[in-house]
PDB file of C-alpha atoms in Angstrom:
ATOM      1  CA  MET A  23       0.000   0.000   0.000  1.00 57.00           C
ATOM      2  CA  LYS A  24       1.613   3.227  -1.130  1.00 87.00           C
ATOM      3  CA  THR A  25      -0.973   5.936  -1.758  1.00 93.00           C
ATOM      4  CA  PHE A  26      -4.098   7.397  -0.242  1.00 94.00           C
ATOM      5  CA  ASP A  27      -5.998   6.250  -3.335  1.00 93.00           C
ATOM      6  CA  ASP A  28      -4.932   2.653  -2.566  1.00 94.00           C
ATOM      7  CA  LEU A  29      -6.148   3.105   0.999  1.00 94.00           C
ATOM      8  CA  LYS A  30      -9.486   4.567  -0.110  1.00 93.00           C
ATOM      9  CA  ALA A  31      -9.991   1.700  -2.576  1.00 94.00           C
ATOM     10  CA  LYS A  32      -9.293  -0.871   0.146  1.00 94.00           C
ATOM     11  CA  TYR A  33     -11.590   0.763   2.748  1.00 93.00           C
ATOM     12  CA  PRO A  34     -14.462   2.426   0.828  1.00 91.00           C
ATOM     13  CA  ARG A  35     -16.821   1.887   3.772  1.00 88.00           C
ATOM     14  CA  LEU A  36     -14.527   3.859   6.082  1.00 90.00           C
ATOM     15  CA  LEU A  37     -13.194   6.532   3.718  1.00 91.00           C
ATOM     16  CA  ARG A  38     -16.080   8.186   1.911  1.00 87.00           C
ATOM     17  CA  THR A  39     -15.672   9.592  -1.593  1.00 86.00           C
ATOM     18  CA  GLY A  40     -13.937  12.946  -1.514  1.00 90.00           C
ATOM     19  CA  PHE A  41     -12.484  12.452   1.972  1.00 92.00           C
ATOM     20  CA  ILE A  42      -9.221  14.393   2.283  1.00 94.00           C
ATOM     21  CA  ILE A  43      -6.367  13.008   4.377  1.00 96.00           C
ATOM     22  CA  GLU A  44      -4.278  15.924   5.620  1.00 97.00           C
ATOM     23  CA  CYS A  45      -0.826  14.398   5.968  1.00 96.00           C
ATOM     24  CA  HIS A  46       1.792  12.974   3.638  1.00 96.00           C
ATOM     25  CA  GLU A  47       1.697   9.422   2.313  1.00 96.00           C
ATOM     26  CA  GLY A  48       4.493   8.063   4.487  1.00 97.00           C
ATOM     27  CA  TRP A  49       1.848   7.201   7.087  1.00 98.00           C
ATOM     28  CA  VAL A  50      -0.317   5.136   4.704  1.00 97.00           C
ATOM     29  CA  GLY A  51       1.006   1.890   6.257  1.00 97.00           C
ATOM     30  CA  ILE A  52       0.077   3.088   9.749  1.00 98.00           C
ATOM     31  CA  LEU A  53      -3.415   3.984   8.566  1.00 98.00           C
ATOM     32  CA  ASP A  54      -3.776   0.645   6.755  1.00 97.00           C
ATOM     33  CA  ASP A  55      -3.013  -1.219   9.987  1.00 97.00           C
ATOM     34  CA  TYR A  56      -5.469   0.989  11.884  1.00 97.00           C
ATOM     35  CA  PHE A  57      -8.306   0.484   9.381  1.00 96.00           C
ATOM     36  CA  ALA A  58      -7.698  -3.271   9.371  1.00 96.00           C
ATOM     37  CA  VAL A  59      -8.520  -3.284  13.099  1.00 96.00           C
ATOM     38  CA  ILE A  60     -11.626  -1.171  12.522  1.00 95.00           C
ATOM     39  CA  GLY A  61     -12.835  -3.499   9.779  1.00 91.00           C
ATOM     40  CA  ARG A  62     -12.182  -6.597  11.879  1.00 93.00           C
ATOM     41  CA  GLU A  63     -13.475  -5.375  15.252  1.00 92.00           C
ATOM     42  CA  MET A  64     -16.531  -3.230  14.539  1.00 90.00           C
ATOM     43  CA  PRO A  65     -19.606  -5.458  14.788  1.00 90.00           C
ATOM     44  CA  ASP A  66     -22.473  -5.450  12.287  1.00 88.00           C
ATOM     45  CA  GLY A  67     -24.850  -2.627  13.128  1.00 89.00           C
ATOM     46  CA  ALA A  68     -22.138  -0.464  14.670  1.00 91.00           C
ATOM     47  CA  VAL A  69     -21.514   2.946  13.161  1.00 90.00           C
ATOM     48  CA  TYR A  70     -17.973   4.229  12.708  1.00 91.00           C
ATOM     49  CA  GLU A  71     -17.284   7.663  11.232  1.00 92.00           C
ATOM     50  CA  ILE A  72     -13.982   9.340  10.479  1.00 94.00           C
ATOM     51  CA  ARG A  73     -14.165  13.082  10.924  1.00 94.00           C
ATOM     52  CA  GLN A  74     -10.573  14.031  10.115  1.00 96.00           C
ATOM     53  CA  ILE A  75      -7.119  12.515   9.587  1.00 97.00           C
ATOM     54  CA  LYS A  76      -4.200  14.909   9.714  1.00 98.00           C
ATOM     55  CA  GLU A  77      -0.703  15.703  10.872  1.00 97.00           C
ATOM     56  CA  LYS A  78      -0.623  17.840  13.998  1.00 97.00           C
ATOM     57  CA  LEU A  79       2.458  18.775  15.993  1.00 94.00           C
ATOM     58  CA  GLY A  80       4.512  16.271  14.021  1.00 94.00           C
ATOM     59  CA  SER A  81       2.335  13.219  14.561  1.00 95.00           C
ATOM     60  CA  LEU A  82      -0.764  11.555  13.170  1.00 97.00           C
ATOM     61  CA  ARG A  83      -4.191  12.534  14.485  1.00 97.00           C
ATOM     62  CA  ILE A  84      -7.336  10.554  13.760  1.00 97.00           C
ATOM     63  CA  TYR A  85     -10.617  12.170  14.801  1.00 96.00           C
ATOM     64  CA  ASP A  86     -13.456   9.672  14.694  1.00 94.00           C
ATOM     65  CA  SER A  87     -16.624   8.582  16.443  1.00 92.00           C
ATOM     66  CA  SER A  88     -18.626   5.399  16.774  1.00 90.00           C
ATOM     67  CA  TYR A  89     -21.710   4.008  18.467  1.00 89.00           C
ATOM     68  CA  ASN A  90     -23.589   0.709  18.863  1.00 89.00           C
ATOM     69  CA  GLU A  91     -20.286  -1.120  19.280  1.00 88.00           C
ATOM     70  CA  THR A  92     -19.339  -3.729  21.848  1.00 87.00           C
ATOM     71  CA  LEU A  93     -17.010  -3.095  24.777  1.00 88.00           C
ATOM     72  CA  SER A  94     -14.385  -5.370  23.198  1.00 89.00           C
ATOM     73  CA  SER A  95     -14.518  -3.429  19.921  1.00 90.00           C
ATOM     74  CA  VAL A  96     -14.174  -0.130  21.804  1.00 91.00           C
ATOM     75  CA  ARG A  97     -11.042  -1.439  23.517  1.00 91.00           C
ATOM     76  CA  ALA A  98      -9.566  -2.773  20.269  1.00 93.00           C
ATOM     77  CA  VAL A  99     -10.210   0.477  18.406  1.00 93.00           C
ATOM     78  CA  THR A 100      -8.880   2.587  21.298  1.00 92.00           C
ATOM     79  CA  ASP A 101      -5.688   0.503  21.418  1.00 93.00           C
ATOM     80  CA  ALA A 102      -5.270   0.681  17.619  1.00 96.00           C
ATOM     81  CA  HIS A 103      -5.797   4.443  17.745  1.00 95.00           C
ATOM     82  CA  ALA A 104      -3.083   4.890  20.392  1.00 94.00           C
ATOM     83  CA  LEU A 105      -0.738   2.600  18.467  1.00 96.00           C
ATOM     84  CA  ALA A 106      -1.255   4.496  15.186  1.00 97.00           C
ATOM     85  CA  GLU A 107      -0.460   7.814  16.838  1.00 96.00           C
ATOM     86  CA  ALA A 108       2.596   6.395  18.615  1.00 96.00           C
ATOM     87  CA  ARG A 109       3.942   4.783  15.440  1.00 97.00           C
ATOM     88  CA  SER A 110       3.751   8.117  13.649  1.00 97.00           C
ATOM     89  CA  TYR A 111       6.343   9.595  16.040  1.00 95.00           C
ATOM     90  CA  TYR A 112       8.844   7.063  14.674  1.00 95.00           C
ATOM     91  CA  THR A 113       7.842   6.977  10.983  1.00 97.00           C
ATOM     92  CA  CYS A 114       8.766   9.551   8.355  1.00 97.00           C
ATOM     93  CA  GLU A 115       5.592  11.270   7.241  1.00 97.00           C
ATOM     94  CA  TYR A 116       6.957  11.660   3.712  1.00 97.00           C
ATOM     95  CA  CYS A 117       8.217   8.167   2.852  1.00 96.00           C
ATOM     96  CA  GLY A 118       7.353   5.716   5.669  1.00 97.00           C
ATOM     97  CA  LYS A 119      10.958   4.927   6.612  1.00 97.00           C
ATOM     98  CA  PRO A 120      12.032   5.080  10.262  1.00 96.00           C
ATOM     99  CA  GLY A 121      11.936   8.707  11.352  1.00 95.00           C
ATOM    100  CA  VAL A 122      12.608  10.972  14.299  1.00 94.00           C
ATOM    101  CA  TRP A 123      10.287  13.521  15.867  1.00 94.00           C
ATOM    102  CA  SER A 124      11.993  16.831  15.083  1.00 95.00           C
ATOM    103  CA  ASN A 125      11.730  20.596  15.092  1.00 95.00           C
ATOM    104  CA  ARG A 126      12.305  22.671  11.957  1.00 94.00           C
ATOM    105  CA  ARG A 127      12.269  26.328  13.005  1.00 94.00           C
ATOM    106  CA  GLY A 128       9.251  25.812  15.279  1.00 93.00           C
ATOM    107  CA  TYR A 129       7.454  23.378  12.968  1.00 93.00           C
ATOM    108  CA  LEU A 130       7.227  19.906  14.513  1.00 94.00           C
ATOM    109  CA  THR A 131       7.635  17.038  12.075  1.00 95.00           C
ATOM    110  CA  THR A 132       8.635  13.383  11.980  1.00 96.00           C
ATOM    111  CA  VAL A 133      11.208  12.769   9.263  1.00 97.00           C
ATOM    112  CA  CYS A 134      13.972  10.442   8.145  1.00 97.00           C
ATOM    113  CA  GLU A 135      17.418  11.751   7.268  1.00 96.00           C
ATOM    114  CA  ASP A 136      16.428  12.013   3.577  1.00 97.00           C
ATOM    115  CA  HIS A 137      13.553  14.383   4.413  1.00 97.00           C
ATOM    116  CA  ALA A 138      15.154  16.330   7.267  1.00 96.00           C
ATOM    117  CA  VAL A 139      15.893  19.346   5.045  1.00 96.00           C
ATOM    118  CA  ARG A 140      13.005  21.240   3.453  1.00 92.00           C
ATOM    119  CA  ASP A 141      12.977  24.772   2.093  1.00 91.00           C
ATOM    120  CA  GLY A 142      16.642  25.109   3.071  1.00 94.00           C
ATOM    121  CA  TYR A 143      16.097  24.359   6.766  1.00 95.00           C
ATOM    122  CA  ARG A 144      17.042  21.217   8.652  1.00 96.00           C
ATOM    123  CA  ALA A 145      14.705  19.544  11.146  1.00 96.00           C
ATOM    124  CA  GLU A 146      16.643  18.919  14.352  1.00 95.00           C
ATOM    125  CA  PRO A 147      15.631  15.847  16.376  1.00 93.00           C
ATOM    126  CA  TYR A 148      14.343  16.330  19.881  1.00 86.00           C
ATOM    127  CA  VAL A 149      16.733  14.776  22.380  1.00 73.00           C
ATOM    128  CA  ASP A 150      13.978  13.290  24.544  1.00 68.00           C
ATOM    129  CA  SER A 151      11.300  12.334  22.066  1.00 67.00           C
ATOM    130  CA  ASP A 152       9.891   9.151  23.602  1.00 78.00           C
ATOM    131  CA  TYR A 153       6.145   8.822  23.181  1.00 83.00           C
ATOM    132  CA  THR A 154       4.994   8.524  26.801  1.00 86.00           C
ATOM    133  CA  TYR A 155       1.534   9.122  28.200  1.00 86.00           C
ATOM    134  CA  ARG A 156      -0.641   8.461  31.236  1.00 88.00           C
ATOM    135  CA  GLU A 157      -3.653   6.157  31.120  1.00 87.00           C
ATOM    136  CA  THR A 158      -6.889   7.168  32.820  1.00 86.00           C
ATOM    137  CA  ASP A 159      -6.039   4.768  35.654  1.00 90.00           C
ATOM    138  CA  GLY A 160      -2.788   6.671  36.310  1.00 90.00           C
ATOM    139  CA  THR A 161      -0.451   4.117  34.713  1.00 93.00           C
ATOM    140  CA  TRP A 162       2.317   5.549  32.537  1.00 95.00           C
ATOM    141  CA  ARG A 163       3.090   3.848  29.221  1.00 93.00           C
ATOM    142  CA  ARG A 164       5.812   4.392  26.647  1.00 92.00           C
ATOM    143  CA  TYR A 165       5.762   3.189  23.073  1.00 93.00           C
ATOM    144  CA  ASP A 166       8.743   0.987  22.248  1.00 94.00           C
ATOM    145  CA  PRO A 167       9.273   1.032  18.462  1.00 93.00           C
ATOM    146  CA  ASP A 168      11.518  -2.046  18.579  1.00 93.00           C
ATOM    147  CA  LEU A 169       8.728  -4.084  20.204  1.00 95.00           C
ATOM    148  CA  ASP A 170       5.967  -2.153  18.390  1.00 95.00           C
ATOM    149  CA  ALA A 171       4.119  -2.145  21.694  1.00 94.00           C
ATOM    150  CA  PHE A 172       3.490  -0.060  24.788  1.00 94.00           C
ATOM    151  CA  ILE A 173       5.379  -0.849  27.964  1.00 95.00           C
ATOM    152  CA  GLU A 174       4.613   0.296  31.485  1.00 95.00           C
ATOM    153  CA  VAL A 175       7.122   2.839  32.819  1.00 94.00           C
ATOM    154  CA  GLU A 176       7.694   5.091  35.796  1.00 92.00           C
ATOM    155  CA  ALA A 177       6.239   8.579  35.613  1.00 90.00           C
ATOM    156  CA  PRO A 178       8.605  10.832  33.622  1.00 87.00           C
ATOM    157  CA  ASP A 179      10.419  13.653  35.443  1.00 84.00           C
ATOM    158  CA  TRP A 180       8.479  16.293  33.546  1.00 82.00           C
ATOM    159  CA  SER A 181       5.206  14.979  35.054  1.00 83.00           C
ATOM    160  CA  ARG A 182       6.241  15.508  38.655  1.00 78.00           C
TER     161      ARG A 182
END
């Protein structure tokens, strides 16, 4: 899968005609994995709607809603959503190769070395760019790109 057109052809039920994806095609693989979970987990009769897909602050954002789903499908979709966003911090938005969350003159972006320079300016990687967040139960998790999974961690210093 290489283009948004390929993605739209594969998931016509999820991506309506004319839907605009507001990021570059390097994240098509991440979105393909996400939509595969949606297609597999959403039960018949459930409604799933994508409102917007875009790059924001250097990572992928998926704004969606659903109803009439089962608790297990809600959990699966929530986990897939978190995983898609986390993967985008480590995947070049332009080509899909491994990337680094970076700052190019105040513009946050995730790029590989080949796409680090744009318009004459180089994106400089953030030193501490681990994707770490707190669950609603207070547990801290960090995405490990080598495992392609979240691991439980201590609260980061910046949270104290």
